[in-house]
């Protein structure tokens, strides 16, 4: 499926002799001897200051405790339970979190949780057959479908991962296969909506499978890495399990992250949306709220697959390792949470009427367009090396220099006009609005339909901080210059 070509090897130290988190050196640039954006400083702290060193020590300790222990452990404990609770609140609590909380506290919280888990028949012929059957089919097409060979960005250790750009074709084949399967099953008086009826078993199985799979990835990265972008972080087992031990693991030539993120998570999402829409049709006939939500989600996912090559340049691929966060996330969290609104709409059909159908659909499609145009604008300006027009004028750009781990000096174009002049992550606004538009057809009876919107706001705000930390380390003063030019992080004039 994909391979890795290795460029020259070099030590993993930056200009300061200090290995940095991203493996990308601070910038030695025309702005003076600044490294990581701080003259003579490391991470913003002066070294020759004992008091500063103590501060550095204690703040690093707090940072380690929070980011490498507390948050990862909390997520590993809470999210596998949440995945099952998302299903439970729909299936047994009428979609009401209030009712779920009442049931959980009726007796002891842990006892009720154990009762929920033990009531699920997790490993059976159906769950094993559906999950592994789908995976086998997806892997087969991932390998045999044709696609242009594309190069991913050079990794911190100087590797250039190679991908086969067959994501869109794969998506079309999987959706068409679903259509054929539905037709064939119908001939035998069967229906794929059994997935809706037995979703609790399926998601519990995926949960366990993904937890074990991530453990296997941990050992693979530690003892049998696919490339030099691997190894333990020094943060201890729990953090390495959460974060991963490899950037680009490959198993029998299959890129694990491409599989978990794109060929599993992002493909299972539209399949579940179709299954839930079909279930709603079986129960109630045509329902406009389900129609609006389905169309918007499918349009968004289709947009994703037309841009899959661009996704290979995002922090999910270039920064995040294949661990609990990304892999368990895409195998279990994504299928449970992202199509949750459609699951909810099956048992809560709402009649919108023509006007609201058109308004919500129109606003949703507009949000997809703006999000797409913003992503494309940044990509176009970079591929034209800034020699193009943005909104009809010459783009404002910053030519940001940086030094790679291998010691090569490179340059990236940072766009500071168009969508990227409004705020540094303006494209997150249409992303969030869109999630609202595909949820709002459910009405305001319960909070559950807005779970994804709330999660997305948290995820994207956190992501903006993670991304800016990465960019600031990579581009140093150039990033500062960009932040001075474009003052707001996400919402212009507010945040
Ligand atoms: N639904 C969901 O769960 C989520 C959806 N998304 C969506 O995925 C898409 C991509 O996500 P995103 O977070 O943007 O990730 P990206 O990784 O694509 O964007 C950030 C990167 O873009 C580059 N960059 C930043 N500012 C500029 C600029 N001004 N000009 C040019 N390049 C710049 C930097 O990379 P470099 O090092 O190359 O300079 C930076 O690391 C978006 O549409 C987003 O809405 C994202 C997260 C979650
Ligand atoms: C452990 C969990 C609480 C968190 C798991 C998070 C992951 C499942 C998600 C983190 C970032 C997400 C994505 C980033 C960018 C994307 C591009 C967009 O166009 C489509 C969606 C997505 C692929 C999205 C998918 C889920 C994440 C990987």
Coordinates of C-alpha atoms and ligand atoms in Angstrom, one line a residue:
X1 CA 0.0 0.0 0.0
X2 CA 2.6 2.4 1.0
X3 CA 6.3 2.6 1.8
X4 CA 8.9 4.8 3.3
X5 CA 12.0 6.1 1.5
X6 CA 14.7 7.2 3.9
X7 CA 16.8 10.3 3.2
X8 CA 20.1 11.1 4.8
X9 CA 20.3 10.3 8.5
X10 CA 21.3 12.9 11.0
X11 CA 21.4 13.5 14.7
X12 CA 18.1 14.5 16.3
X13 CA 19.5 17.6 18.0
X14 CA 18.6 21.2 17.0
X15 CA 20.7 24.2 16.9
X16 CA 20.8 24.4 20.6
X17 CA 21.9 20.9 21.0
X18 CA 18.5 20.1 22.4
X19 CA 16.2 17.6 20.8
X20 CA 12.8 19.2 20.4
X21 CA 9.4 17.6 20.6
X22 CA 8.6 17.7 16.9
X23 CA 12.1 16.9 15.8
X24 CA 12.0 20.2 13.9
X25 CA 14.6 22.6 14.8
X26 CA 14.0 26.1 16.0
X27 CA 14.7 28.6 13.3
X28 CA 18.1 30.2 12.6
X29 CA 17.0 33.1 10.6
X30 CA 17.6 36.6 9.3
X31 CA 15.9 37.9 12.5
X32 CA 19.0 37.3 14.6
X33 CA 20.2 34.3 16.5
X34 CA 16.7 33.4 17.6
X35 CA 16.0 29.8 18.3
X36 CA 12.5 28.6 18.9
X37 CA 11.6 32.2 18.8
X38 CA 13.5 33.2 21.9
X39 CA 16.9 34.8 21.9
X40 CA 19.2 32.7 24.1
X41 CA 16.2 31.1 25.7
X42 CA 14.8 27.6 25.7
X43 CA 11.0 27.4 25.6
X44 CA 10.8 30.9 26.8
X45 CA 12.9 30.5 29.9
X46 CA 16.4 32.1 30.4
X47 CA 18.9 29.4 31.3
X48 CA 21.3 31.5 33.4
X49 CA 18.6 32.3 36.0
X50 CA 18.4 29.9 39.0
X51 CA 15.0 31.2 40.0
X52 CA 13.9 30.7 36.4
X53 CA 15.3 27.2 36.4
X54 CA 13.2 26.3 39.5
X55 CA 10.2 27.7 37.7
X56 CA 11.1 25.7 34.7
X57 CA 11.5 22.6 36.8
X58 CA 8.2 23.0 38.6
X59 CA 6.2 24.1 35.5
X60 CA 7.7 21.2 33.6
X61 CA 6.6 18.8 36.4
X62 CA 3.1 20.2 36.4
X63 CA 3.0 20.0 32.6
X64 CA 4.3 16.3 32.7
X65 CA 1.7 15.4 35.4
X66 CA -1.1 16.9 33.5
X67 CA -0.3 16.2 29.9
X68 CA 1.6 12.9 30.2
X69 CA -0.3 11.3 33.1
X70 CA -3.5 12.9 34.2
X71 CA -5.3 13.6 30.9
X72 CA -4.1 10.5 29.0
X73 CA -5.2 8.2 32.0
X74 CA -8.5 10.1 32.3
X75 CA -9.2 9.6 28.6
X76 CA -8.2 5.9 28.6
X77 CA -10.5 5.3 31.6
X78 CA -13.5 7.5 30.5
X79 CA -13.7 7.3 26.7
X80 CA -14.2 3.5 26.3
X81 CA -17.1 3.8 28.8
X82 CA -18.5 6.9 27.1
X83 CA -18.6 5.0 23.7
X84 CA -20.9 2.4 25.3
X85 CA -22.9 5.0 27.2
X86 CA -23.6 7.0 23.9
X87 CA -25.3 3.8 22.7
X88 CA -27.0 3.1 26.0
X89 CA -28.5 6.5 26.4
X90 CA -30.2 6.2 23.0
X91 CA -31.2 2.5 23.3
X92 CA -32.4 2.6 27.0
X93 CA -32.9 6.2 28.2
X94 CA -34.9 7.7 25.3
X95 CA -31.9 9.8 24.3
X96 CA -31.9 11.7 27.6
X97 CA -28.7 12.2 29.5
X98 CA -30.8 13.1 32.6
X99 CA -32.4 9.7 32.5
X100 CA -29.0 8.1 32.1
X101 CA -27.6 9.9 35.1
X102 CA -30.6 8.9 37.2
X103 CA -30.1 5.2 36.2
X104 CA -26.3 5.3 36.8
X105 CA -26.8 6.7 40.3
X106 CA -29.7 4.3 41.2
X107 CA -27.5 2.2 43.4
X108 CA -23.8 2.6 42.8
X109 CA -22.3 4.2 39.7
X110 CA -19.7 1.5 39.1
X111 CA -22.2 -1.3 39.8
X112 CA -24.6 0.1 37.2
X113 CA -21.8 0.6 34.7
X114 CA -20.6 -3.0 35.2
X115 CA -24.3 -4.2 34.7
X116 CA -24.5 -2.3 31.4
X117 CA -21.2 -3.9 30.2
X118 CA -22.1 -7.4 31.4
X119 CA -25.5 -7.1 29.7
X120 CA -23.8 -6.9 26.3
X121 CA -22.9 -10.1 24.3
X122 CA -19.6 -8.7 23.1
X123 CA -17.9 -11.6 21.3
X124 CA -20.2 -13.6 19.0
X125 CA -20.4 -14.8 15.4
X126 CA -22.2 -11.6 14.4
X127 CA -19.8 -9.1 15.9
X128 CA -16.6 -11.0 14.8
X129 CA -18.1 -11.6 11.3
X130 CA -19.2 -8.0 10.7
X131 CA -16.0 -6.3 12.0
X132 CA -13.4 -8.6 10.5
X133 CA -15.5 -9.1 7.4
X134 CA -15.6 -5.3 6.8
X135 CA -11.9 -5.0 7.7
X136 CA -10.8 -7.7 5.3
X137 CA -12.9 -6.2 2.5
X138 CA -11.5 -2.7 3.1
X139 CA -7.9 -4.0 3.2
X140 CA -8.4 -5.9 0.0
X141 CA -9.6 -2.7 -1.8
X142 CA -7.1 -0.5 -0.1
X143 CA -4.4 -2.7 -1.8
X144 CA -5.9 -3.5 -5.2
X145 CA -7.5 -0.2 -6.2
X146 CA -5.3 2.0 -8.4
X147 CA -4.1 5.4 -7.4
X148 CA -1.3 7.9 -8.0
X149 CA 1.7 7.5 -5.8
X150 CA 2.0 10.6 -3.6
X151 CA 4.8 11.6 -1.2
X152 CA 3.8 12.6 2.4
X153 CA 5.7 15.4 4.1
X154 CA 9.3 14.6 5.2
X155 CA 9.2 13.2 8.7
X156 CA 11.3 14.5 11.6
X157 CA 13.8 11.7 11.0
X158 CA 14.1 12.5 7.3
X159 CA 11.8 9.7 5.9
X160 CA 9.4 10.4 3.1
X161 CA 6.3 8.2 3.4
X162 CA 4.8 7.1 0.1
X163 CA 1.0 6.8 -0.2
X164 CA -1.3 5.4 -2.9
X165 CA -3.9 8.1 -3.5
X166 CA -6.9 5.8 -3.9
X167 CA -9.1 7.1 -1.0
X168 CA -11.9 8.6 -3.1
X169 CA -12.1 5.5 -5.3
X170 CA -12.1 3.3 -2.2
X171 CA -14.9 5.4 -0.7
X172 CA -17.0 5.1 -3.9
X173 CA -16.4 1.3 -4.0
X174 CA -17.4 0.9 -0.4
X175 CA -20.6 3.0 -0.8
X176 CA -21.5 1.1 -4.0
X177 CA -20.8 -2.2 -2.3
X178 CA -23.2 -1.2 0.5
X179 CA -25.9 -0.5 -2.1
X180 CA -25.4 -3.9 -3.7
X181 CA -25.3 -5.7 -0.4
X182 CA -28.6 -4.0 0.7
X183 CA -30.2 -5.2 -2.6
X184 CA -28.9 -8.8 -2.2
X185 CA -29.9 -9.0 1.4
X186 CA -33.4 -7.8 0.5
X187 CA -33.7 -10.7 -1.9
X188 CA -33.3 -13.0 1.1
X189 CA -35.6 -11.0 3.3
X190 CA -32.7 -9.6 5.3
X191 CA -31.5 -6.0 5.9
X192 CA -28.2 -4.3 6.9
X193 CA -30.2 -2.4 9.5
X194 CA -29.4 -5.3 11.9
X195 CA -26.3 -3.2 12.5
X196 CA -28.6 -0.6 14.1
X197 CA -30.4 -3.2 16.1
X198 CA -27.2 -4.8 17.4
X199 CA -25.0 -1.7 17.6
X200 CA -24.3 -2.1 21.3
X201 CA -22.6 -5.4 20.7
X202 CA -20.7 -4.1 17.7
X203 CA -19.4 -1.0 19.4
X204 CA -18.4 -2.9 22.6
X205 CA -16.5 -5.4 20.4
X206 CA -14.7 -2.6 18.5
X207 CA -13.9 -1.0 21.8
X208 CA -12.1 -4.1 23.0
X209 CA -10.5 -4.9 19.7
X210 CA -9.1 -1.4 19.4
X211 CA -7.7 -1.4 22.9
X212 CA -5.8 -4.7 22.2
X213 CA -4.8 -3.5 18.7
X214 CA -3.2 -0.3 20.2
X215 CA -1.3 -2.5 22.8
X216 CA 0.0 -4.5 19.9
X217 CA 1.0 -1.3 18.1
X218 CA 2.9 -0.2 21.3
X219 CA 5.0 -3.4 21.3
X220 CA 5.5 -3.3 17.5
X221 CA 6.8 0.3 17.6
X222 CA 9.1 -0.6 20.5
X223 CA 10.6 -3.8 19.2
X224 CA 9.8 -4.1 15.5
X225 CA 9.5 -0.5 14.2
X226 CA 8.7 0.1 10.5
X227 CA 10.8 3.2 10.3
X228 CA 13.2 5.3 12.3
X229 CA 10.3 7.6 13.4
X230 CA 9.7 5.4 16.4
X231 CA 10.6 4.6 19.9
X232 CA 9.4 5.2 23.4
X233 CA 9.0 8.9 24.5
X234 CA 10.3 8.5 28.0
X235 CA 6.9 9.5 29.4
X236 CA 6.3 5.9 30.7
X237 CA 4.1 3.1 29.5
X238 CA 0.7 4.8 29.9
X239 CA 1.8 7.8 28.0
X240 CA 3.4 5.7 25.2
X241 CA 0.3 3.6 25.0
X242 CA -1.8 6.8 24.7
X243 CA 0.5 8.6 22.3
X244 CA 2.0 5.6 20.4
X245 CA 5.5 4.4 19.7
X246 CA 5.5 4.9 15.9
X247 CA 4.7 7.7 13.5
X248 CA 4.2 5.6 10.4
X249 CA 3.6 1.9 11.4
X250 CA 3.1 -0.5 8.6
X251 CA 1.8 -4.1 8.9
X252 CA 2.4 -6.3 5.8
X253 CA 2.9 -3.0 3.9
X254 CA -0.4 -1.6 5.1
X255 CA -0.2 1.9 6.6
X256 CA -1.9 1.6 9.9
X257 CA -3.0 5.2 10.2
X258 CA -4.3 5.4 6.7
X259 CA -6.3 2.3 7.5
X260 CA -7.6 3.3 10.9
X261 CA -8.4 7.0 10.1
X262 CA -9.5 6.8 6.4
X263 CA -10.4 3.3 5.4
X264 CA -12.0 2.4 8.7
X265 CA -13.2 5.4 10.7
X266 CA -14.0 7.8 7.9
X267 CA -15.6 5.1 5.8
X268 CA -17.6 3.4 8.6
X269 CA -19.1 6.8 9.4
X270 CA -21.0 7.2 6.1
X271 CA -21.9 3.5 6.1
X272 CA -23.5 3.9 9.5
X273 CA -25.3 7.1 8.5
X274 CA -26.8 5.2 5.5
X275 CA -27.8 2.2 7.7
X276 CA -29.5 4.5 10.2
X277 CA -31.3 6.4 7.4
X278 CA -32.5 3.1 6.0
X279 CA -33.7 2.0 9.5
X280 CA -35.6 5.3 9.8
X281 CA -37.1 4.7 6.4
X282 CA -38.2 1.1 7.4
X283 CA -39.8 2.5 10.6
X284 CA -41.3 5.8 9.5
X285 CA -41.0 6.2 5.7
X286 CA -39.4 9.5 4.5
X287 CA -38.4 11.9 7.3
X288 CA -37.1 15.3 6.3
X289 CA -34.9 15.8 9.4
X290 CA -33.1 12.5 8.8
X291 CA -32.8 13.5 5.1
X292 CA -31.1 16.9 5.9
X293 CA -28.7 15.4 8.4
X294 CA -27.8 12.5 6.1
X295 CA -27.2 14.7 3.1
X296 CA -25.0 17.1 5.1
X297 CA -22.9 14.3 6.7
X298 CA -22.4 12.5 3.3
X299 CA -21.5 15.7 1.5
X300 CA -18.9 16.5 4.2
X301 CA -17.4 13.0 4.1
X302 CA -17.3 13.1 0.3
X303 CA -15.5 16.4 0.5
X304 CA -13.0 14.7 2.9
X305 CA -12.2 11.9 0.4
X306 CA -11.7 14.3 -2.5
X307 CA -9.1 16.0 -0.3
X308 CA -7.5 12.9 1.3
X309 CA -4.1 13.7 -0.1
X310 CA -4.2 17.0 1.8
X311 CA -5.1 15.1 5.0
X312 CA -1.7 13.4 4.8
X313 CA -0.2 16.9 5.6
X314 CA -2.3 17.5 8.8
X315 CA -1.0 17.0 12.4
X316 CA -3.0 13.7 12.6
X317 CA -0.5 12.3 10.2
X318 CA 2.7 14.3 10.6
X319 CA 2.7 14.8 14.4
X320 CA 0.4 12.3 16.1
X321 CA 1.7 8.8 16.5
X322 CA -0.3 5.7 16.1
X323 CA -1.5 5.2 19.6
X324 CA -4.7 5.3 21.7
X325 CA -5.6 8.9 20.7
X326 CA -5.5 8.4 17.0
X327 CA -6.0 4.7 16.4
X328 CA -8.5 3.8 19.2
X329 CA -10.1 7.1 18.4
X330 CA -10.7 6.3 14.8
X331 CA -11.6 2.6 15.4
X332 CA -14.1 3.1 18.3
X333 CA -14.7 6.8 19.2
X334 CA -15.4 8.0 15.7
X335 CA -18.0 5.2 14.7
X336 CA -19.7 5.8 18.1
X337 CA -19.8 9.6 18.2
X338 CA -19.6 11.0 14.8
X339 CA -22.8 9.4 13.4
X340 CA -24.6 9.6 16.8
X341 CA -27.0 12.2 15.5
X342 CA -28.3 9.8 12.9
X343 CA -28.7 7.0 15.5
X344 CA -30.7 9.4 17.6
X345 CA -32.9 10.5 14.7
X346 CA -34.1 6.9 14.1
X347 CA -36.0 6.9 17.4
X348 CA -36.8 10.7 17.4
X349 CA -38.1 11.6 13.9
X350 CA -38.8 15.3 13.6
X351 CA -40.9 16.9 10.9
X352 CA -39.1 20.0 9.6
X353 CA -41.3 21.2 6.8
X354 CA -40.1 22.5 3.4
X355 CA -38.8 25.9 4.6
X356 CA -36.6 24.6 7.4
X357 CA -35.4 21.7 5.2
X358 CA -34.2 24.2 2.6
X359 CA -32.8 26.7 5.1
X360 CA -30.8 24.2 7.1
X361 CA -29.6 22.2 4.1
X362 CA -28.5 25.5 2.4
X363 CA -26.6 26.8 5.4
X364 CA -25.0 23.4 6.0
X365 CA -23.8 23.2 2.4
X366 CA -22.5 26.7 2.5
X367 CA -20.5 25.8 5.6
X368 CA -19.0 22.8 3.8
X369 CA -18.1 25.2 0.9
X370 CA -16.4 27.7 3.1
X371 CA -14.4 25.1 5.0
X372 CA -13.4 23.5 1.7
X373 CA -12.4 26.9 0.2
X374 CA -10.3 27.8 3.2
X375 CA -8.4 24.5 3.1
X376 CA -8.0 24.8 -0.7
X377 CA -6.8 28.5 -0.5
X378 CA -3.9 27.6 1.8
X379 CA -3.0 24.6 -0.4
X380 CA -3.2 26.6 -3.7
X381 CA -1.1 29.5 -2.4
X382 CA 1.6 27.0 -1.3
X383 CA 1.6 25.1 -4.5
X384 CA 1.8 28.4 -6.5
X385 CA 4.6 29.6 -4.1
X386 CA 2.5 32.7 -3.4
X387 CA 2.3 33.7 -7.1
X388 CA -1.4 33.7 -7.4
X389 CA -4.4 35.8 -6.5
X390 CA -6.4 35.5 -3.2
X391 CA -9.8 37.1 -3.3
X392 CA -8.7 39.0 -6.4
X393 CA -5.5 40.5 -4.9
X394 CA -1.9 39.6 -4.4
X395 CA -1.8 37.4 -1.3
X396 CA 0.0 38.7 1.9
X397 CA 2.5 36.0 2.6
X398 CA 5.3 35.3 5.1
X399 CA 8.2 33.2 3.8
X400 CA 8.9 31.3 6.9
X401 CA 12.3 29.5 7.2
X402 CA 12.9 26.5 9.3
X403 CA 15.7 23.9 9.8
X404 CA 14.8 20.2 9.7
X405 CA 16.3 17.6 11.9
X406 CA 18.6 16.6 9.2
X407 CA 20.0 20.1 9.2
X408 CA 18.5 21.3 5.9
X409 CA 17.1 24.8 5.7
X410 CA 13.7 25.0 4.2
X411 CA 11.0 27.5 3.6
X412 CA 7.2 27.4 3.9
X413 CA 4.7 30.0 2.7
X414 CA 2.3 31.2 5.5
X415 CA -0.7 32.9 4.0
X416 CA -1.9 36.0 5.9
X417 CA -4.8 37.2 3.8
X418 CA -8.0 35.7 2.5
X419 CA -9.6 33.3 4.9
X420 CA -6.2 33.0 6.6
X421 CA -6.1 36.7 7.3
X422 CA -9.5 36.7 9.2
X423 CA -8.1 34.5 11.9
X424 CA -5.4 31.8 12.2
X425 CA -7.9 28.9 12.2
X426 CA -11.0 30.6 10.7
X427 CA -11.8 27.3 8.8
X428 CA -12.8 25.8 12.2
X429 CA -15.9 28.1 12.3
X430 CA -17.7 26.6 9.3
X431 CA -16.6 23.1 10.5
X432 CA -18.4 23.7 13.9
X433 CA -21.4 25.5 12.3
X434 CA -21.8 22.5 9.9
X435 CA -21.9 20.1 12.8
X436 CA -24.6 22.3 14.3
X437 CA -26.6 22.3 11.1
X438 CA -26.6 18.5 10.8
X439 CA -27.7 18.2 14.4
X440 CA -30.3 20.9 14.7
X441 CA -32.9 18.9 12.7
X442 CA -33.3 16.8 15.8
X443 CA -34.7 19.8 17.7
X444 CA -34.0 20.9 21.3
X445 CA -35.7 18.2 23.4
X446 CA -32.4 16.7 24.4
X447 CA -28.7 17.6 24.7
X448 CA -27.6 14.3 23.2
X449 CA -27.9 15.4 19.5
X450 CA -25.4 18.2 20.3
X451 CA -22.8 15.9 21.9
X452 CA -20.7 16.0 18.7
X453 CA -20.9 19.8 18.4
X454 CA -19.7 20.2 22.0
X455 CA -16.9 17.7 21.5
X456 CA -15.9 19.3 18.3
X457 CA -15.6 22.8 19.9
X458 CA -13.3 21.3 22.6
X459 CA -11.3 19.3 20.1
X460 CA -10.7 22.2 17.7
X461 CA -9.8 24.7 20.4
X462 CA -7.3 22.2 21.9
X463 CA -6.1 21.4 18.3
X464 CA -5.5 25.1 17.6
X465 CA -3.2 25.2 20.7
X466 CA -1.4 22.0 19.7
X467 CA -0.9 23.2 16.1
X468 CA 0.3 26.6 17.1
X469 CA 2.8 25.1 19.6
X470 CA 4.1 23.0 16.7
X471 CA 4.2 25.9 14.3
X472 CA 5.9 28.2 16.8
X473 CA 8.6 25.6 17.5
X474 CA 9.0 25.1 13.7
X475 CA 9.0 28.7 12.5
X476 CA 10.1 30.6 15.6
X477 CA 10.0 34.4 15.0
X478 CA 8.3 34.0 11.6
X479 CA 5.3 32.4 13.4
X480 CA 5.4 35.4 15.9
X481 CA 5.3 37.7 12.9
X482 CA 2.3 35.8 11.5
X483 CA 0.5 36.0 14.8
X484 CA 1.2 39.8 14.9
X485 CA -0.2 40.1 11.4
X486 CA -3.3 37.9 12.1
X487 CA -4.2 38.6 15.7
X488 CA -7.1 36.2 16.4
X489 CA -6.8 32.5 16.9
X490 CA -10.3 31.3 15.7
X491 CA -13.1 33.9 16.0
X492 CA -12.1 37.3 14.6
X493 CA -12.2 40.1 17.2
X494 CA -13.2 37.6 19.9
X495 CA -10.7 34.8 20.4
Ligands
LIG1 N1 -14.4 16.9 12.3 C1 -13.2 16.7 13.0 O1 -13.1 15.9 13.9 C2 -12.0 17.6 12.6 C3 -12.0 18.2 11.4 N2 -10.9 18.9 11.0 C4 -10.8 19.6 9.7 O2 -9.7 19.0 9.0 C5 -9.1 20.0 8.1 C6 -7.6 20.1 8.4 O3 -7.4 20.4 9.8 P1 -6.4 21.4 10.4 O4 -6.6 21.5 11.9 O5 -6.5 22.7 9.6 O6 -5.0 20.8 10.2 P2 -3.8 21.1 9.4 O7 -2.8 20.3 10.0 O8 -4.2 21.0 7.9 O9 -3.5 22.7 9.6 C7 -2.5 23.2 10.3 C8 -1.2 23.3 9.5 O10 -1.4 24.2 8.3 C9 -0.2 24.9 8.2 N3 -0.6 26.3 8.3 C10 -1.0 26.9 9.4 N4 -1.3 28.2 9.2 C11 -1.0 28.4 7.9 C12 -1.1 29.6 7.0 N5 -1.5 30.7 7.4 N6 -0.7 29.4 5.7 C13 -0.3 28.2 5.2 N7 -0.2 27.1 6.0 C14 -0.6 27.2 7.3 C15 0.8 24.5 9.2 O11 1.5 23.4 8.7 P3 3.0 23.5 8.1 O12 3.9 22.8 9.1 O13 2.9 22.8 6.8 O14 3.3 24.9 8.0 C16 -0.2 23.9 10.3 O15 0.5 23.0 11.1 C17 -9.9 21.3 8.4 O16 -10.9 21.4 7.4 C18 -10.6 21.1 9.7 O17 -11.7 21.8 9.9 C19 -9.8 19.1 11.9 C20 -9.8 18.4 13.1 C21 -11.0 17.7 13.6
LIG2 C1 -9.4 9.6 22.2 C2 -10.5 10.4 21.7 C3 -11.2 11.2 22.8 C4 -10.1 11.4 20.7 C5 -10.0 10.8 19.3 C6 -9.8 11.8 18.3 C7 -9.8 11.4 16.8 C8 -10.8 10.3 16.6 C9 -10.0 12.6 16.0 C10 -8.9 13.6 16.3 C11 -8.8 14.5 15.1 C12 -9.9 14.0 14.2 C13 -10.0 14.4 12.7 C14 -9.1 15.3 12.2 C15 -9.3 15.8 10.9 C16 -10.2 15.3 10.1 C17 -10.4 15.8 8.7 C18 -11.8 16.1 8.4 O1 -12.0 16.6 7.1 C19 -12.6 14.8 8.6 C20 -12.5 14.3 10.0 C21 -11.0 14.1 10.4 C22 -10.4 12.9 9.7 C23 -11.1 13.8 12.0 C24 -11.4 12.4 12.3 C25 -11.3 12.1 13.8 C26 -10.0 12.5 14.5 C27 -8.8 11.8 13.9

